[in-house]
mmCIF file of C-alpha atoms in Angstrom:
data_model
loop_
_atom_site.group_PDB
_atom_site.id
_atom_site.type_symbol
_atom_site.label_atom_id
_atom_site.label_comp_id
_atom_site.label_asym_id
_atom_site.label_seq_id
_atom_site.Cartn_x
_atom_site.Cartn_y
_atom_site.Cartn_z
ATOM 1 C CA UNK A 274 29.209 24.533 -42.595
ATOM 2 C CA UNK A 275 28.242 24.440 -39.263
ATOM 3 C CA UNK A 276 29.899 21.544 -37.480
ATOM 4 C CA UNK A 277 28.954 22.069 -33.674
ATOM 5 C CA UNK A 278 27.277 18.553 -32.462
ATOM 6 C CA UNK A 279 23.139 18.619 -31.864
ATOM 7 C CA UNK A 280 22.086 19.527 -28.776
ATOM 8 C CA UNK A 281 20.874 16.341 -26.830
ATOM 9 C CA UNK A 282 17.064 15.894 -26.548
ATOM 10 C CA UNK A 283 15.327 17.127 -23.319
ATOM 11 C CA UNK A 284 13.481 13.751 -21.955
ATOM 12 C CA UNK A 285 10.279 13.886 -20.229
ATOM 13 C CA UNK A 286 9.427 14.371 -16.746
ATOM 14 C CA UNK A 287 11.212 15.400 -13.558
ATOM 15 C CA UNK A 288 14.854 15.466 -13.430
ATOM 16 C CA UNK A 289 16.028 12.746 -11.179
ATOM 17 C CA UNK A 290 19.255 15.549 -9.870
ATOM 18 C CA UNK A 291 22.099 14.848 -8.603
ATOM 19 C CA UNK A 292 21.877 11.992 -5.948
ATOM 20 C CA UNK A 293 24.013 13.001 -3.769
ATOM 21 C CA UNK A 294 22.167 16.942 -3.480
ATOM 22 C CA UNK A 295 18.741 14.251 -3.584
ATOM 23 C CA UNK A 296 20.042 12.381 0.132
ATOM 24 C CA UNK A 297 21.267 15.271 1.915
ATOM 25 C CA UNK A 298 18.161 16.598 1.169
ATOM 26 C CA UNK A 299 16.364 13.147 2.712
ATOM 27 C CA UNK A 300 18.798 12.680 5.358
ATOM 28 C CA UNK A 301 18.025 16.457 6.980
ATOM 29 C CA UNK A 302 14.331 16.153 6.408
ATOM 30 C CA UNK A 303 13.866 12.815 7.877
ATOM 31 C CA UNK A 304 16.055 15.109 11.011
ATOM 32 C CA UNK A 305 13.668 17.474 10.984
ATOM 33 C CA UNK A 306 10.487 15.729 10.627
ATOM 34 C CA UNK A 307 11.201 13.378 13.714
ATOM 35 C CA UNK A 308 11.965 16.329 15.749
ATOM 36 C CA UNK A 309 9.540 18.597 14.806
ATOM 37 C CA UNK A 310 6.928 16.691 13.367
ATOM 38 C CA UNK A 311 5.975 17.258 9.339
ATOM 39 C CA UNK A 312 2.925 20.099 10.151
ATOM 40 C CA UNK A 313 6.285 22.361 11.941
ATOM 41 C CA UNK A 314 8.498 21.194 9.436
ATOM 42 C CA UNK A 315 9.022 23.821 6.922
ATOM 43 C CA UNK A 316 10.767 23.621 3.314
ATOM 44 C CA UNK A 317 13.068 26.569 4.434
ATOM 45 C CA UNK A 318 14.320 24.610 7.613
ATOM 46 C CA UNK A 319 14.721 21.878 5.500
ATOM 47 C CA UNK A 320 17.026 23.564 2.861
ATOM 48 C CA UNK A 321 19.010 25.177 5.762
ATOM 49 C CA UNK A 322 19.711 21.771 7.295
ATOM 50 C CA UNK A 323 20.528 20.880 3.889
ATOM 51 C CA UNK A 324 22.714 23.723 2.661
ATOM 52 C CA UNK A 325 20.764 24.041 -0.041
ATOM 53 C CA UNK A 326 18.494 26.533 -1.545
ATOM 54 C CA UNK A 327 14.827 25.907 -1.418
ATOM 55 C CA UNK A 328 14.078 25.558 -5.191
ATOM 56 C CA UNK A 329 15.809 22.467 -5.030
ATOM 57 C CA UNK A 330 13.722 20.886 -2.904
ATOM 58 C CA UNK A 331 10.508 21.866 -4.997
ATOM 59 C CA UNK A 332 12.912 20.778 -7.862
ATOM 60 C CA UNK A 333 14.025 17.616 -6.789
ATOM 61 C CA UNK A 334 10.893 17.063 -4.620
ATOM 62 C CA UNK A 335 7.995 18.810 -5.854
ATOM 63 C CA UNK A 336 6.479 19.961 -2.684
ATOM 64 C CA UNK A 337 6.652 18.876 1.139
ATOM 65 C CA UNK A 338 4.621 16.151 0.747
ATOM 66 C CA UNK A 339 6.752 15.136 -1.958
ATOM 67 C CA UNK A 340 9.734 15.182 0.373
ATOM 68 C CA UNK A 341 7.981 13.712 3.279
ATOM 69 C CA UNK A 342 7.035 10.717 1.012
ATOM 70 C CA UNK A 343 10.518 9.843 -0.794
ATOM 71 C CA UNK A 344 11.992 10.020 3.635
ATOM 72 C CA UNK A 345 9.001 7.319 4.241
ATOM 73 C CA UNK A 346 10.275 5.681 0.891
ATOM 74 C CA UNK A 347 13.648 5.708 1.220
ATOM 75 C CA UNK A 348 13.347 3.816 5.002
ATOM 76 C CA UNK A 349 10.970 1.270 3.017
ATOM 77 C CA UNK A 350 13.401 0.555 0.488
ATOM 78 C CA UNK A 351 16.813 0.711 2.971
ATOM 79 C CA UNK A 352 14.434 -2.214 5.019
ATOM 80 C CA UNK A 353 12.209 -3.654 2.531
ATOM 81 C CA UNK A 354 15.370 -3.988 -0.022
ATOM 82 C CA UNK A 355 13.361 -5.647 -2.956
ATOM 83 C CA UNK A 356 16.518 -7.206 -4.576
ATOM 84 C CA UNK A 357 18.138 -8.529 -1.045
ATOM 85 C CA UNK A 358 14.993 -10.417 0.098
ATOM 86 C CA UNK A 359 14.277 -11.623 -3.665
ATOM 87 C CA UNK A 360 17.468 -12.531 -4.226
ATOM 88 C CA UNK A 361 17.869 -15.471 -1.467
ATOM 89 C CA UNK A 362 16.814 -18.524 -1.285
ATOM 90 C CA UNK A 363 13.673 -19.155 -2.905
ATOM 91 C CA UNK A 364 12.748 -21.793 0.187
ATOM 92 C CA UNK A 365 13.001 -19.023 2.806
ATOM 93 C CA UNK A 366 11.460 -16.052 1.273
ATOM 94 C CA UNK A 367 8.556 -16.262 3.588
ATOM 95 C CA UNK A 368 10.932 -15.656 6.301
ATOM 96 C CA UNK A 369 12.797 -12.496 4.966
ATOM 97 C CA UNK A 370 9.602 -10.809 3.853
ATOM 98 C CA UNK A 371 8.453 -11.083 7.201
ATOM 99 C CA UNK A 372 11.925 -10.579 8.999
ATOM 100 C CA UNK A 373 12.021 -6.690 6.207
ATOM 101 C CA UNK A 374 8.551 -5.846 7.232
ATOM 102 C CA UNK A 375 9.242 -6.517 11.453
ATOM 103 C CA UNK A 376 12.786 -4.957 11.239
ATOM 104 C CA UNK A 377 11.631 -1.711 9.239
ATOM 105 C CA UNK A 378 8.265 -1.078 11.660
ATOM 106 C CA UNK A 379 10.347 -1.983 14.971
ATOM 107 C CA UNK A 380 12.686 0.789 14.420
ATOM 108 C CA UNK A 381 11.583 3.272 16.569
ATOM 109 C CA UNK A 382 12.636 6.545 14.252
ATOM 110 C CA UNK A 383 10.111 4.924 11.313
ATOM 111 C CA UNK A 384 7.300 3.754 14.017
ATOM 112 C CA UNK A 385 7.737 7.851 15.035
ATOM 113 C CA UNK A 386 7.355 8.813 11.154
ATOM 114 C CA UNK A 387 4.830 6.438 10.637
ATOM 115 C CA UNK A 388 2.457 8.521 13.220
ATOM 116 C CA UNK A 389 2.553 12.230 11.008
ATOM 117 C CA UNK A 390 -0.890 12.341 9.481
ATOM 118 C CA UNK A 391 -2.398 10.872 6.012
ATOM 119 C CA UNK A 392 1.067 11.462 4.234
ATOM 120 C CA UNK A 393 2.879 8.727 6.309
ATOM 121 C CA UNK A 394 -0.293 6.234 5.335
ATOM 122 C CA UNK A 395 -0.331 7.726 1.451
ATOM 123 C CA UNK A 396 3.381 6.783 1.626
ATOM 124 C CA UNK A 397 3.328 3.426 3.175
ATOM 125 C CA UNK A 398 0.256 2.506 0.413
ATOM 126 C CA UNK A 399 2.376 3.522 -2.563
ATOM 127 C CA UNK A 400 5.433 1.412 -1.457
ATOM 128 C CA UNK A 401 3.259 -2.052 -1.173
ATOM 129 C CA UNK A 402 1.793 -1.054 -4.049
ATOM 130 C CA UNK A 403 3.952 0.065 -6.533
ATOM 131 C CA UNK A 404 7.451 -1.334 -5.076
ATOM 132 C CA UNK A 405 6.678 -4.452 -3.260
ATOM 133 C CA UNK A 406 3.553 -5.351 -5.237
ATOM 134 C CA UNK A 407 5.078 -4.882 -8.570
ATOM 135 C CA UNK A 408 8.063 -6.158 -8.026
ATOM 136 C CA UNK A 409 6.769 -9.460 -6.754
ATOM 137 C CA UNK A 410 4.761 -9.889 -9.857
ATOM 138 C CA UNK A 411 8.005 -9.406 -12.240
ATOM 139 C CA UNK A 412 9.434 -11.743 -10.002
ATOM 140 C CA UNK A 413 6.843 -14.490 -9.833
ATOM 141 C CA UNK A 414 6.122 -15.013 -13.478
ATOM 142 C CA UNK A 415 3.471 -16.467 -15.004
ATOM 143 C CA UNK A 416 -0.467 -16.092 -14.965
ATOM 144 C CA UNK A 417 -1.098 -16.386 -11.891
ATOM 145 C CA UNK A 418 1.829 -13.931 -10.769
ATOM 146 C CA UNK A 419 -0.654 -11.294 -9.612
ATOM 147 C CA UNK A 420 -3.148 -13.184 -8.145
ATOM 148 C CA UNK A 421 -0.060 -14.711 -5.528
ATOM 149 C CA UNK A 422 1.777 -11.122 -5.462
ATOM 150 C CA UNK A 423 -1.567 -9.511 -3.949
ATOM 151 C CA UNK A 424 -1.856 -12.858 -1.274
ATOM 152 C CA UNK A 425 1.634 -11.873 0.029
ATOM 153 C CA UNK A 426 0.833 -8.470 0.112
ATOM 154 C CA UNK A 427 -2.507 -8.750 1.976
ATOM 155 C CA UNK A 428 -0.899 -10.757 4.372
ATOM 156 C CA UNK A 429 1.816 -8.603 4.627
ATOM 157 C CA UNK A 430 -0.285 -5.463 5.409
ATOM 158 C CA UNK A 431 -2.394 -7.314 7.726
ATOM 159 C CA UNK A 432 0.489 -8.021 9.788
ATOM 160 C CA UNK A 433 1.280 -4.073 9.507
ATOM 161 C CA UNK A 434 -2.093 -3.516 10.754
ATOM 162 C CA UNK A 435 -2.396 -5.672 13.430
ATOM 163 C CA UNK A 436 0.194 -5.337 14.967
ATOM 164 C CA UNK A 437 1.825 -1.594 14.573
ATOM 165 C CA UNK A 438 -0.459 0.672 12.598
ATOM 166 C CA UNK A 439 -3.897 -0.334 15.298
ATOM 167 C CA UNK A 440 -2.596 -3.380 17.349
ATOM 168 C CA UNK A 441 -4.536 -6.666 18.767
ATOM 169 C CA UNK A 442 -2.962 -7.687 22.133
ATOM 170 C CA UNK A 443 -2.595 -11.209 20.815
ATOM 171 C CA UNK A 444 -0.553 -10.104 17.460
ATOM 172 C CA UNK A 445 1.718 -7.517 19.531
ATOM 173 C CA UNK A 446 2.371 -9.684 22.190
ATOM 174 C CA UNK A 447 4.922 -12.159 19.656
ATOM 175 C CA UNK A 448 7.955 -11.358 19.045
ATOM 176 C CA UNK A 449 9.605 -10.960 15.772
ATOM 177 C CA UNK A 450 10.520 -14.334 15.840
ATOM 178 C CA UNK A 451 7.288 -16.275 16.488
ATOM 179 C CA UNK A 452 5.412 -13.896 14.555
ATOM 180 C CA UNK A 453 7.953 -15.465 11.319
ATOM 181 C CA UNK A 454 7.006 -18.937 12.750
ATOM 182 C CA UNK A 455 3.104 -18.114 12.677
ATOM 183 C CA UNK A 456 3.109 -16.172 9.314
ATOM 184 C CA UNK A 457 5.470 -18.318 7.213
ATOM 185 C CA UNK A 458 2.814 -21.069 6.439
ATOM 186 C CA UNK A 459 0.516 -18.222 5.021
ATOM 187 C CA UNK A 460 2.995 -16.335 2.881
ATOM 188 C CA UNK A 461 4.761 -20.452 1.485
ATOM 189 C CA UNK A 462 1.059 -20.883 0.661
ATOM 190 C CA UNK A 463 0.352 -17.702 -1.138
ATOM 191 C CA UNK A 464 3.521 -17.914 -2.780
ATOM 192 C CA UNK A 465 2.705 -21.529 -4.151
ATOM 193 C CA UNK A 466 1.894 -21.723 -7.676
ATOM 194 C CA UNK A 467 -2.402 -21.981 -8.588
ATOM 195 C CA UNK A 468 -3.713 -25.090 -9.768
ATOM 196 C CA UNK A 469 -4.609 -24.657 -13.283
ATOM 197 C CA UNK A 470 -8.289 -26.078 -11.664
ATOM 198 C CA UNK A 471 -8.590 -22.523 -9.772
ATOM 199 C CA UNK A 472 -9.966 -19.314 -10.493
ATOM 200 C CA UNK A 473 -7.856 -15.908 -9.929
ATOM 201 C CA UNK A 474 -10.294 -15.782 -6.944
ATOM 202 C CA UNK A 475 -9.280 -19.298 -5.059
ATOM 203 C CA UNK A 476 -12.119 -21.047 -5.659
ATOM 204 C CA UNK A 477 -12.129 -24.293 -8.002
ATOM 205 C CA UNK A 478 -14.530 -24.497 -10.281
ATOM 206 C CA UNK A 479 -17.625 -26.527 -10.058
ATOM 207 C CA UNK A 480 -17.920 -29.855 -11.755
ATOM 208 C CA UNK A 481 -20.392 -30.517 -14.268
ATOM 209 C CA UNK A 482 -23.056 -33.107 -12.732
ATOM 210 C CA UNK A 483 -22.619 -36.778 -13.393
ATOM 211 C CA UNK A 484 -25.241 -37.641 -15.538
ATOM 212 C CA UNK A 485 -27.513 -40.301 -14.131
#
């Protein structure tokens, strides 16, 4: 009678490794790529700067894109820290989504990554979309929990835009301070639960005409 336990079942996808191989990895690529840029930035350079060997990184990683975009990632999420700005008060969320947002693009290291082709852009995209967007719809609720989610969001990215990514004098000129007091009436108002009156779209729906 064979008594050995069963062999545990192999789950599906990527293995997630071992975290601490996973940041060392990070940590010497985001090096690398600010000093060399991510066209001269090789997988091999990487994994030397690592101490690793370079199958992790294709391993862990997938390719150098897929490396590039977990570094862009991982600076969103150390900045952008969904749970930390969520958790507050509810009253001055406004202010520490737009305090995350000006604190990660004024860093100068991220502003430097931020310039490194389509990847950085690909990177920044997938963040709003499927970090900050999501996440804002679990934590919102309701039916309308999209339809505020993707306000914030726009607004969010708009101040990205404007003021980092392709700049207007008037938007770069603020500092991170007035641009909280300008923006924070936008984002309380896109936050603000819809009138059961209003379409997904913002508009209220037309009356019927009185009869006469």
């Amino acid at each position: 009678m064979n008594n050995a336990a069963p062999s545990p079942a192999r789950t599906r996808g990527r293995p997630r490794g071992n975290p601490p191989t996973r940041a060392s990895i990070v940590s010497a690529a985001r090096t690398l790529f600010l000093e060399r840029g991510y066209r001269r930035t090789t997988v091999r350079a990487v994994a030397a700067a690592a101490g690793v060997d370079p199958a992790l990184i294709a391993y862990h990683f997938g390719s150098k894109k897929g490396l590039f975009a977990d570094v862009m990632q991982f600076q969103c999420a150390n900045a952008l820290a969904v749970d930390e700005v969520l958790g507050g008060d509810p009253a001055t969320l406004p202010d520490r989504l737009i305090d995350a947002v000006t604190g990660l693009w004024e860093d100068a290291g991220f502003q430097q990554l931020t310039t490194q082709g389509d990847e950085a852009a690909e990177a920044i995209r997938e963040y709003l979309e499927h970090e900050l967007l999501a996440r804002l719809v679990e934590f919102l609720g309701g039916r309308d929990a999209t339809a505020r989610a993707t306000a914030v969001v726009t607004i969010l990215g708009g101040l990205i835009y404007t003021r980092y990514l392709n700049p207007l004098p008037t938007p770069a000129a603020l500092t991170p301070s007035e641009t909280r007091r300008t923006l924070t009436p936008a984002l309380r108002a896109a936050l603000a639960p819809r009138s059961p009156a209003t379409t997904t779209t913002g508009t209220a729906r037309p009356r019927s005409p009185a009869p006469r």
